[in-house]
Short mmCIF file of C-alpha atoms in Angstrom, two decimals:
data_model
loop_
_atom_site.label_atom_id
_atom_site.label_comp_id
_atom_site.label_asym_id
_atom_site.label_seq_id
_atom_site.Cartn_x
_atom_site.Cartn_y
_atom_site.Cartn_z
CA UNK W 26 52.91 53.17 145.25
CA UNK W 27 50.83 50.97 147.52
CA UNK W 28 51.70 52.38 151.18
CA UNK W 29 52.86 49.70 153.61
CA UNK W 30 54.19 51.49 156.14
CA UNK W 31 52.51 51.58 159.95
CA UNK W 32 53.56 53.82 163.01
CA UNK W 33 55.17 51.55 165.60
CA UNK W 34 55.02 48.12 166.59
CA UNK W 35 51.74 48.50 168.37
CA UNK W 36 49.82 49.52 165.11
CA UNK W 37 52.45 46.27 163.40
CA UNK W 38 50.55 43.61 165.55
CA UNK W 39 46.80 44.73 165.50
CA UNK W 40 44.72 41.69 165.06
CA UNK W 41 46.59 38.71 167.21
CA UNK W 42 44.96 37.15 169.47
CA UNK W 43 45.28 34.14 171.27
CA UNK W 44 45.83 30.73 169.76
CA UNK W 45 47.07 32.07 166.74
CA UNK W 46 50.18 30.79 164.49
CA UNK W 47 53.17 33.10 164.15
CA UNK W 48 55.92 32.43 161.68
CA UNK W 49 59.11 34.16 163.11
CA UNK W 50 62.15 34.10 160.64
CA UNK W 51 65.56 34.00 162.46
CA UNK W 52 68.48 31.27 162.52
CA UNK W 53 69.61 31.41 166.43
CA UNK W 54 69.67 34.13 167.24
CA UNK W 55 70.48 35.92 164.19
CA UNK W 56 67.78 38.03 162.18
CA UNK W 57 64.71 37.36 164.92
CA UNK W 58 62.08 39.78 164.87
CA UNK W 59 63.43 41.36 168.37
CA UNK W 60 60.26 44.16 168.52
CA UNK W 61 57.26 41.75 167.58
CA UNK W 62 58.66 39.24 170.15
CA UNK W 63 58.98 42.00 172.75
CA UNK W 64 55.33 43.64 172.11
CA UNK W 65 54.26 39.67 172.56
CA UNK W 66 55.17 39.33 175.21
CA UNK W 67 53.73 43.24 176.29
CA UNK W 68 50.49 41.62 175.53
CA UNK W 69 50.71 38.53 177.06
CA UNK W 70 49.63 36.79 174.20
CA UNK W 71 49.02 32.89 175.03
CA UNK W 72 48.51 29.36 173.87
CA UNK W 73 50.80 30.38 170.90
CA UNK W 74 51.86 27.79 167.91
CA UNK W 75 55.39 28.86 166.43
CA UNK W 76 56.64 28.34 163.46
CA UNK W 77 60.36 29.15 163.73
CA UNK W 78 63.65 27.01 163.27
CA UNK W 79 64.78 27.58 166.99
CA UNK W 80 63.36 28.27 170.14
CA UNK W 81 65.91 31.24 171.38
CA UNK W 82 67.85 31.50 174.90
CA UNK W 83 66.82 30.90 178.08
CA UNK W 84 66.07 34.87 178.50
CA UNK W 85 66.05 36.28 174.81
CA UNK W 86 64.49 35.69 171.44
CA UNK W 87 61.54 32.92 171.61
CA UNK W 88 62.82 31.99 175.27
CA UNK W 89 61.31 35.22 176.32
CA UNK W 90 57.77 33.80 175.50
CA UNK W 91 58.62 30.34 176.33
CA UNK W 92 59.90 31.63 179.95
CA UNK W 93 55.98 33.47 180.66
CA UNK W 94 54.54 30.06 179.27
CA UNK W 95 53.10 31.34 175.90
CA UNK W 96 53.60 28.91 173.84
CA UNK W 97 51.67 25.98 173.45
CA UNK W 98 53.50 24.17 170.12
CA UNK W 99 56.75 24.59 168.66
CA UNK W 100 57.13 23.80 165.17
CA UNK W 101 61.27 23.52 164.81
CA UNK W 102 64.20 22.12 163.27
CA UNK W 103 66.89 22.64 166.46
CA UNK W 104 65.93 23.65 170.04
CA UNK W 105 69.18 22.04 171.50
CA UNK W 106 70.21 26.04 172.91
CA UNK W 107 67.47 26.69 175.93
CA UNK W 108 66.88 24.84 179.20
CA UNK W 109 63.21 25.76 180.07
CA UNK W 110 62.57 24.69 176.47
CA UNK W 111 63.97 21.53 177.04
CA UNK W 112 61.95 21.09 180.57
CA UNK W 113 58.70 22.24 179.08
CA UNK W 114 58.70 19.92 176.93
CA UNK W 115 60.24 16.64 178.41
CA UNK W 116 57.61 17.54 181.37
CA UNK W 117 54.54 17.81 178.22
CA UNK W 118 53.80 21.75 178.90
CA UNK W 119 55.19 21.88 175.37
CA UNK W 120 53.82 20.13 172.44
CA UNK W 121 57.21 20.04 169.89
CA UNK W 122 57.12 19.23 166.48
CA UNK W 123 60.75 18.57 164.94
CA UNK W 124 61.16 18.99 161.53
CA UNK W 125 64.04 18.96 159.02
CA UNK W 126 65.16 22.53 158.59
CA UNK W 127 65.05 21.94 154.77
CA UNK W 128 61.25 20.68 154.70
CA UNK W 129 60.62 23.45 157.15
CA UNK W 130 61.90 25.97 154.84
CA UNK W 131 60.03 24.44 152.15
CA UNK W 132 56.60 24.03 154.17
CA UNK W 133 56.83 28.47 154.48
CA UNK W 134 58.24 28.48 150.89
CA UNK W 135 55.07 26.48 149.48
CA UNK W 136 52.68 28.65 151.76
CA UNK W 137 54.28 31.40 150.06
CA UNK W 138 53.73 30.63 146.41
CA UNK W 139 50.45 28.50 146.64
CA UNK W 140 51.78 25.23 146.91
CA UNK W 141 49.64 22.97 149.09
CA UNK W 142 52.66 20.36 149.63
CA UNK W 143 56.05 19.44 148.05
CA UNK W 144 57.76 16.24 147.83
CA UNK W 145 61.27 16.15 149.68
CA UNK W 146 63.92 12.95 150.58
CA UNK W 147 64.36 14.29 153.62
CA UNK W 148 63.22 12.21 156.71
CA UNK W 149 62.33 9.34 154.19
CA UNK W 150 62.27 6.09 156.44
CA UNK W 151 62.71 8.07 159.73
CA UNK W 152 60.22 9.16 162.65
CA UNK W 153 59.52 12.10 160.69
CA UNK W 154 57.74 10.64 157.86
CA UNK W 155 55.81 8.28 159.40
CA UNK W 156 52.06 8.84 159.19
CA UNK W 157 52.56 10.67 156.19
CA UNK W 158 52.26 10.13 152.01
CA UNK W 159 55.31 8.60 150.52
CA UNK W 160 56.14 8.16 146.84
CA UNK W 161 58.77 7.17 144.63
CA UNK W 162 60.35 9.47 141.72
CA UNK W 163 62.76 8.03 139.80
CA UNK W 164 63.72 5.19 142.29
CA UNK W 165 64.20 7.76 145.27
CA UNK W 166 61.50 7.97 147.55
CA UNK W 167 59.90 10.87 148.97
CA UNK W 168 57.58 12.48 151.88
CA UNK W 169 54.75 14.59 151.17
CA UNK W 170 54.79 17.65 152.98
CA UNK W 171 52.12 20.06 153.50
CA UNK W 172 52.57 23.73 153.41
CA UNK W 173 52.30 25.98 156.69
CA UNK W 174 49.08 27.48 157.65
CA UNK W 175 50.11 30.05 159.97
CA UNK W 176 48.16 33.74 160.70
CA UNK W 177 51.11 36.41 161.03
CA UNK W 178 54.65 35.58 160.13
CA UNK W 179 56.82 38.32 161.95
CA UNK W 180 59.94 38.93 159.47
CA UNK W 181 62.98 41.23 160.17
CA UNK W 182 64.62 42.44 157.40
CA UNK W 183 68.10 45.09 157.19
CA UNK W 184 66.26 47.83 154.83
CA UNK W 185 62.49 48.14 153.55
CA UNK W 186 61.02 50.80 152.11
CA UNK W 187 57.38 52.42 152.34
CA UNK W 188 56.03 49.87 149.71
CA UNK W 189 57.14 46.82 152.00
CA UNK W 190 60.36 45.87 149.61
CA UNK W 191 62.81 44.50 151.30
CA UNK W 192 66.56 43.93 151.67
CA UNK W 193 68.55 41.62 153.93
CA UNK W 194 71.87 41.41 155.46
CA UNK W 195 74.50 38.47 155.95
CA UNK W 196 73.19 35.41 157.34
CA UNK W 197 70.28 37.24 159.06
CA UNK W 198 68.52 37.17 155.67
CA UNK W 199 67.59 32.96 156.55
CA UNK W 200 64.17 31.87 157.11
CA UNK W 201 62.74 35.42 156.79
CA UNK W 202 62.32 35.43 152.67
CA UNK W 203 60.52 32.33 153.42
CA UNK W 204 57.95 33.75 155.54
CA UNK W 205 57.08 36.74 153.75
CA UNK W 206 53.92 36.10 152.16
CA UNK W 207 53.68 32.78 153.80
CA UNK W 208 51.21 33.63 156.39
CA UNK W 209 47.38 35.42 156.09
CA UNK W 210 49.28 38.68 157.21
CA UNK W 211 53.22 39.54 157.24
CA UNK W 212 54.38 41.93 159.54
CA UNK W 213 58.08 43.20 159.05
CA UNK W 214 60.60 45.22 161.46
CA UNK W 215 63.38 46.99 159.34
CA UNK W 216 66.76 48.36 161.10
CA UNK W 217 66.37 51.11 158.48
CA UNK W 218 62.88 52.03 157.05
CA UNK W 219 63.19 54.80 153.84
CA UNK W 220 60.99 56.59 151.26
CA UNK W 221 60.00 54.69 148.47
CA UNK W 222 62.75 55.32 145.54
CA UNK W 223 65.26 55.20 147.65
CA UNK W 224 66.54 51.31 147.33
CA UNK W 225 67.82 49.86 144.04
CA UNK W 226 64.93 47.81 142.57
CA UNK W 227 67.63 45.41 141.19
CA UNK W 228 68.48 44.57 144.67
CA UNK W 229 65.73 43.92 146.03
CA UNK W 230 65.08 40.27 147.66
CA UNK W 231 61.34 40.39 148.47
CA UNK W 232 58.78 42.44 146.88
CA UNK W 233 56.77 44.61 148.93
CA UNK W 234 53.62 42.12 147.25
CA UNK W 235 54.59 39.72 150.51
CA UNK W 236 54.41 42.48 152.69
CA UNK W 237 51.12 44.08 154.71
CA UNK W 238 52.97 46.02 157.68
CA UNK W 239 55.99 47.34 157.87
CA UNK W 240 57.16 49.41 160.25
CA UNK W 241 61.10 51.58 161.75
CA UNK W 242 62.18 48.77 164.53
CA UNK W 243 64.60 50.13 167.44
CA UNK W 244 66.58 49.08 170.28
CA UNK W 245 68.04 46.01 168.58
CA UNK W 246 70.05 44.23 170.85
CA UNK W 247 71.20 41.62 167.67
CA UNK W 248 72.62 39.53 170.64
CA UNK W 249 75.54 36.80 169.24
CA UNK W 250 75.25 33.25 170.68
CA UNK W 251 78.61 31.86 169.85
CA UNK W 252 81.21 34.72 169.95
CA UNK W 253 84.27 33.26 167.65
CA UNK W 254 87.31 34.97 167.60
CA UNK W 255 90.56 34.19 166.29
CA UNK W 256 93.74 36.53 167.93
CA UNK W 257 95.19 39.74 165.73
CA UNK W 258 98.92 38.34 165.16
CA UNK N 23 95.29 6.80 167.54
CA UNK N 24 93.68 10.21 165.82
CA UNK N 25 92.52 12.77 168.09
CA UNK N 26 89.93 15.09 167.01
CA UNK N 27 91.76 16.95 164.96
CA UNK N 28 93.55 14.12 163.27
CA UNK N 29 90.77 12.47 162.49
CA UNK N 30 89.95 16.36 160.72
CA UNK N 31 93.44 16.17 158.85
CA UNK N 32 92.63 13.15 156.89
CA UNK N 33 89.11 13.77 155.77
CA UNK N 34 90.25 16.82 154.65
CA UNK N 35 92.48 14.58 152.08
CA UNK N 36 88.65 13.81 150.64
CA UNK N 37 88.59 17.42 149.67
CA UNK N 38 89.16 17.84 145.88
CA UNK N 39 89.69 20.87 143.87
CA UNK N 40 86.51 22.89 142.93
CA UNK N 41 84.45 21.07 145.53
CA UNK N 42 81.41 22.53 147.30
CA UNK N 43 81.62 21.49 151.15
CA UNK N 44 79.09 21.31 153.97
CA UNK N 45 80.43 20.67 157.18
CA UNK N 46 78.67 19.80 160.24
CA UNK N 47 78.80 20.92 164.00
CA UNK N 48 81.97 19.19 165.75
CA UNK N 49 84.86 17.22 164.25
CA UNK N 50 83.57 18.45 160.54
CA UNK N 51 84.24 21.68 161.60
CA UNK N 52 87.96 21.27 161.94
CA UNK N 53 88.08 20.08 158.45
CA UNK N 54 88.26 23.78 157.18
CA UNK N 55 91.86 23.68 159.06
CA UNK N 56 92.95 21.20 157.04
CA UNK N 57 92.48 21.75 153.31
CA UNK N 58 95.36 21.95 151.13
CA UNK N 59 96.12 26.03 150.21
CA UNK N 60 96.62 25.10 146.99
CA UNK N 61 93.20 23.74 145.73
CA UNK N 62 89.70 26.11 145.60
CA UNK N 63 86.85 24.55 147.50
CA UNK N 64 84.38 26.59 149.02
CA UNK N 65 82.50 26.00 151.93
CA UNK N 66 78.66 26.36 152.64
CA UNK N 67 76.95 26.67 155.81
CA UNK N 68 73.20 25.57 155.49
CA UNK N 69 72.00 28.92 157.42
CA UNK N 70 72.96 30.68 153.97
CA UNK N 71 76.16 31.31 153.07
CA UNK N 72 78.68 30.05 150.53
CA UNK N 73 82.44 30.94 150.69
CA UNK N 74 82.73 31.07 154.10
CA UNK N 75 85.98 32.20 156.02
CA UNK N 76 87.81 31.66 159.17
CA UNK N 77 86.34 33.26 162.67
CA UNK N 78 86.62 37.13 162.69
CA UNK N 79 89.60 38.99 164.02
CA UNK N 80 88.63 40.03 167.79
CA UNK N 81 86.38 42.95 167.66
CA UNK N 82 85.39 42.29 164.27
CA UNK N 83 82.11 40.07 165.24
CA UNK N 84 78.98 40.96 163.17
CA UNK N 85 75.84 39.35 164.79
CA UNK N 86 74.59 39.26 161.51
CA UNK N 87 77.12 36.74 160.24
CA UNK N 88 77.29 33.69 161.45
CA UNK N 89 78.08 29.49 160.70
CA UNK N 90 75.29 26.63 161.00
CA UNK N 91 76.66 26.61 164.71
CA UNK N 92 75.67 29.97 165.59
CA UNK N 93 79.32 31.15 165.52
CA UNK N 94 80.63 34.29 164.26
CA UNK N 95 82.32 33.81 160.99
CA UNK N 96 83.74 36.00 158.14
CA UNK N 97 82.85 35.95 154.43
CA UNK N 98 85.96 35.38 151.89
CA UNK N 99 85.66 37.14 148.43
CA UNK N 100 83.41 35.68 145.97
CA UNK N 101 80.90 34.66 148.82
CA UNK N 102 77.08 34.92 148.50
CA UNK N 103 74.11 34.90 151.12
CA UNK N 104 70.79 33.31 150.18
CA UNK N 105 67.77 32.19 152.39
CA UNK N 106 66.92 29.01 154.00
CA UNK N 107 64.96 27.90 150.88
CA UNK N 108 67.67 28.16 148.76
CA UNK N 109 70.27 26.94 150.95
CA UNK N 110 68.36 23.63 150.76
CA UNK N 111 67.86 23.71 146.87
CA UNK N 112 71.23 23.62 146.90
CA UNK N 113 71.57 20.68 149.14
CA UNK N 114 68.53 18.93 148.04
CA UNK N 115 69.70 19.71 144.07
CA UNK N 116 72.96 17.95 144.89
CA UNK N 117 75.24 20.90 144.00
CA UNK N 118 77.00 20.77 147.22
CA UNK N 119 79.77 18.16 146.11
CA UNK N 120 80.52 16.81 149.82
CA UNK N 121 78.90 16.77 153.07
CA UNK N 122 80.94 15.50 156.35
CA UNK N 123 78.99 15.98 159.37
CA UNK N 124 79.08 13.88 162.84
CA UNK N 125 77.29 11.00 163.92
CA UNK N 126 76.20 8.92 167.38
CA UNK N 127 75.50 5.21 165.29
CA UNK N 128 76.05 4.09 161.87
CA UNK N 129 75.11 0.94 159.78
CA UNK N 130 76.86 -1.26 158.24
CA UNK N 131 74.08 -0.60 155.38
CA UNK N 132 75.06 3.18 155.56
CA UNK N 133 71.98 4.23 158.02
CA UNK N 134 72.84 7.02 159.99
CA UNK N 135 71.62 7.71 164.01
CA UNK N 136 72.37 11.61 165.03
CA UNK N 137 69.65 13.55 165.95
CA UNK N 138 68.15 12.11 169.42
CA UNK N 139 68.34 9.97 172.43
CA UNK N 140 64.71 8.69 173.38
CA UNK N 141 63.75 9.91 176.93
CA UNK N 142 67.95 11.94 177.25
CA UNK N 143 68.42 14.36 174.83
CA UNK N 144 66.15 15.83 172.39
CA UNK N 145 67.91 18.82 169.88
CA UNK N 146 66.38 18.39 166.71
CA UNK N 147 67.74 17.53 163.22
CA UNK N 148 68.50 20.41 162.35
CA UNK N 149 69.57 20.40 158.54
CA UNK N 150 70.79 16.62 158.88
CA UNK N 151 67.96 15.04 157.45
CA UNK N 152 67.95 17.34 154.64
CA UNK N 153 71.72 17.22 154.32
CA UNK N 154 71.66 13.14 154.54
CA UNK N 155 68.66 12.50 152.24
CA UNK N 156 69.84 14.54 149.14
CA UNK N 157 74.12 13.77 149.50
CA UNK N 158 76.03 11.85 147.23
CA UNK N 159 79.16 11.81 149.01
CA UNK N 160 78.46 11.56 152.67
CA UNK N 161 81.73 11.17 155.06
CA UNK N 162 81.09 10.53 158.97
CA UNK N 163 83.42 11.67 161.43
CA UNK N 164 83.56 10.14 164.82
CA UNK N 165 84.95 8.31 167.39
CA UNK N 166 85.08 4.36 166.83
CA UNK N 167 83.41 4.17 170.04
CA UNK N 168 81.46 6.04 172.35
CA UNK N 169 82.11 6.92 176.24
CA UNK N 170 80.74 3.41 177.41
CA UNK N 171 83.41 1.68 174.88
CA UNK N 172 80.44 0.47 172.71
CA UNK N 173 80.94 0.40 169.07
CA UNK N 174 79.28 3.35 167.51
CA UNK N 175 79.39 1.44 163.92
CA UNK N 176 76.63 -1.23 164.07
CA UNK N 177 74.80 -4.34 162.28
CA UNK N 178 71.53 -1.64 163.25
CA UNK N 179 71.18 1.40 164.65
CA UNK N 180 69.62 1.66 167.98
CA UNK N 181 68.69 4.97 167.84
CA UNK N 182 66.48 6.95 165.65
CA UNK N 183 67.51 7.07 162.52
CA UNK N 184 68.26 10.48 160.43
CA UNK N 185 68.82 9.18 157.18
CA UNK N 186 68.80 5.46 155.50
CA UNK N 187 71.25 3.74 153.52
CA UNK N 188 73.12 6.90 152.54
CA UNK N 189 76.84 7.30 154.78
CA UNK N 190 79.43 6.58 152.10
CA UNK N 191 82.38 6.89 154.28
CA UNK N 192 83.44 6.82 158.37
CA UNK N 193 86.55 8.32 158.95
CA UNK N 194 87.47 7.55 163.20
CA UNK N 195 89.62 7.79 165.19
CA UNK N 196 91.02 4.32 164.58
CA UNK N 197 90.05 3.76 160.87
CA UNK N 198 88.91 4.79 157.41
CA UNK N 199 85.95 2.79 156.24
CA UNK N 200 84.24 2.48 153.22
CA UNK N 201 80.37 1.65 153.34
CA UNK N 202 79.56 -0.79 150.82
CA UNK N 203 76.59 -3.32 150.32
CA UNK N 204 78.54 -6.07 152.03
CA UNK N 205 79.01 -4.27 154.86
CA UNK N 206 81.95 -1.69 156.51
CA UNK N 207 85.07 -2.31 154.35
CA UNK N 208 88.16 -1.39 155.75
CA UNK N 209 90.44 0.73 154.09
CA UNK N 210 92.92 2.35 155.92
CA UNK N 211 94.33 2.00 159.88
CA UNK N 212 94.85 4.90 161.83
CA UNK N 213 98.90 5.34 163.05
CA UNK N 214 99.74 2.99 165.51
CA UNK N 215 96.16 1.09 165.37
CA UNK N 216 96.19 -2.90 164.33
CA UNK N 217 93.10 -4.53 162.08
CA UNK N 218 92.17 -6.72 165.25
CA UNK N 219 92.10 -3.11 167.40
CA UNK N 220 89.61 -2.38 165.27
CA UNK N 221 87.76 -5.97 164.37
CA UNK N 222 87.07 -5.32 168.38
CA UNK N 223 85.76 -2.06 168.04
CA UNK N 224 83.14 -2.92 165.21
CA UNK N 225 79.98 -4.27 165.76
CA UNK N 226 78.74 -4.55 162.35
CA UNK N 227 79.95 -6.76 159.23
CA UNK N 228 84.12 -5.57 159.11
CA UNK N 229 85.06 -6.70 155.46
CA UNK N 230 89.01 -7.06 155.12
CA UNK N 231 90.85 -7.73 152.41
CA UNK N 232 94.72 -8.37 151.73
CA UNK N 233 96.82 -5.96 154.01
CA UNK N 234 95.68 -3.00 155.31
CA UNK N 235 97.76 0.89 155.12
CA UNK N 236 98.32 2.78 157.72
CA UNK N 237 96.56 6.13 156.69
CA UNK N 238 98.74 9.21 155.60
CA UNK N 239 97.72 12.16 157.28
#
């Protein structure tokens, strides 16, 4: 058994730096890597290029690093949730790329298994393709989009065990398959780290292959944005 | 006149039996309230789920469960989860049967306009795009009009565009409308609502032909 296992989220982030890319899986709110955001913004790391489908809050997830300036590019599909988002970048402190949360998706998915671009329908004769390849298939037409370069992608996963395989819960599982693998060096936070042996290989959904750090997260706040309820009758 | 959720109770006569539905943020969203008990469709929300339920009972939130609009939701039996990439194999492999999702401008060609306002308001796509460019069977829901009284169903759209050529249906609160190469066809009225109501409330090409129903909700 190849070892992936690291100490704490100190030993998880060795090696970032400024101007880096960061991956960070996480629809909303829901399955963000809360302990490699926090130790971000510990060490004040800056001019920061994400690669993540929102932008958090105002004061939690990715707002947290957008409110101490961080970030220098967002690479997203929705940001409509946070207000100093939405000032940094209509003022130009914020460089924002949108892109369809399929292609983006796709983009980590092709860094993942080698792909240097896909084909996809979606933006075809909209803002988002212009500038870039187009091609027809069958009389449908098509953008070329590259694959993500990015140099951590910070994944949170339910259960992982010593050899970095990993399982995921509900909806938090989203973008976070994606990214593991997708990046020069995958760092993942579990809610519940165990020996190796211990999870069911047939339910496994990533292979510990994607994985070089994993480490026992804490203190998850797993904060819910829209709190639905319907009444016990 | 529909209201919001009338305009919800009669696209959810679009949903057939063993259908695969995505619904959008908004109006689509009331759909689910609408679907006859006594077909099977199952719902899909794009942030990776399929089967999903009605909101959780108070106290029963998991953070870890939640719709396309960030709100807690529950999972009905014979649900599945699945990442982001596969959520959008689904959509862009055209297994999803039907996708109703809101709109601020449509074309009389079938362009759609719902993801920004130059120099206003700026959210992102989110999985529109996706969602718009892969769809057979896209239905818009919407009001005829927007606050200002201008037509939201246009010769062009003003705004920038999420997906070309592709709406197949607008369902409003005045009228159901068919998109076809001539233009918006009229199909049904909305209770109470008269063809010239709605002539006046159409920018684009209005095609009518021999009388027109007043919808059954």
């Amino acid at each position: 058994m190849i070892k992936k296992t690291v100490n704490n989220v100190q030993e998880a982030l060795k090696g970032v730096q400024n101007g880096m890319t960061f991956m960070l899986g996480g629809f909303g709110l829901c399955g963000i890597p809360e302990n490699a955001i926090t130790e971000l913004v510990q060490k004040n790391i800056k001019d920061i290029t994400c690669i993540s489908n929102n932008a958090g809050v105002d004061d939690f997830g990715l707002g947290l690093l957008l409110q101490k300036k961080q970030i220098k590019k967002m690479i997203s599909s929705y940001v409509g949730e946070n207000a100093e988002f939405e000032r940094q970048m209509l003022s130009g402190e914020l460089e924002v790329e949108l892109t369809p949360q399929g292609t983006l998706a796709a983009k980590c998915q092709a860094a993942q298994q080698g792909f240097p671009a896909i084909y996809t329908p979606a933006g075809y004769g909209t803002e988002v393709a212009m500038g870039k390849e187009t091609r027809e298939f069958d009389g449908k037409m098509y953008v070329l989009e590259e694959a993500f370069k990015a140099d951590f992608a910070f994944v949170k996963a339910w259960k992982g065990d010593e050899a970095g395989n990993l399982i995921f819960k509900g909806t938090a599982r989203n973008f976070n398959p994606c990214m593991c693998g997708a990046a020069k060096v995958t760092v993942v936070e579990v809610e519940e780290l165990v020996p190796a042996g211990e999870l069911d290989p047939n339910q496994i959904h990533i292979p510990g292959i994607f994985v070089q750090r994993i480490f026992q997260g804490k203190d998850y706040e797993k904060r819910i944005e829209q709190r639905t309820v319907r009444p016990k009758s | 006149m529909l209201d919001k959720n009338g305009i919800a109770q009669r696209i959810a006569k679009e949903v057939k039996d063993g259908f695969y539905v995505n619904l959008g943020i908004g109006i689509p969203t009331l759909v689910a309230n609408f679907v006859r008990d006594d077909i099977e469709v199952e719902f899909q929300s794009e942030n990776g789920i399929l089967g999903m339920g009605p909101f959780p009972f108070e106290g029963e939130e998991d953070a870890d469960l939640i719709n396309a609009g960030k709100q807690t939701i529950t999972a009905l039996p014979g649900a599945s989860f699945f990442d982001s990439a596969t959520s959008f194999g689904m959509i862009r492999g055209q297994h999803v049967d039907l996708t109703i999702l809101g709109a601020m401008e449509v074309a009389e060609n079938g362009d759609i306009a719902n993801w920004k306002i130059p120099g206003k308001m700026v959210k992102g796509m989110g999985g529109a795009m996706d969602l718009v460019a892969s769809a057979e069977n896209i239905i818009v829901a919407m009001m005829h009009t927007n606050k200002a009284g201008e037509s939201k169903l246009l010769k062009k759209c003003s705004l920038p565009l999420t997906g070309v050529g592709c709406v197949t249906k607008i369902v409003t609160n005045l009228a159901v409308i068919e998109v076809t190469t001539e233009g918006f066809k009229l199909l049904e009225r909305a209770p109470g609502v008269s063809v010239e109501e709605i002539e006046k409330a159409t920018e684009g090409k209005l095609i009518i032909e021999g009388e027109i129903p007043e919808m059954v909700l």
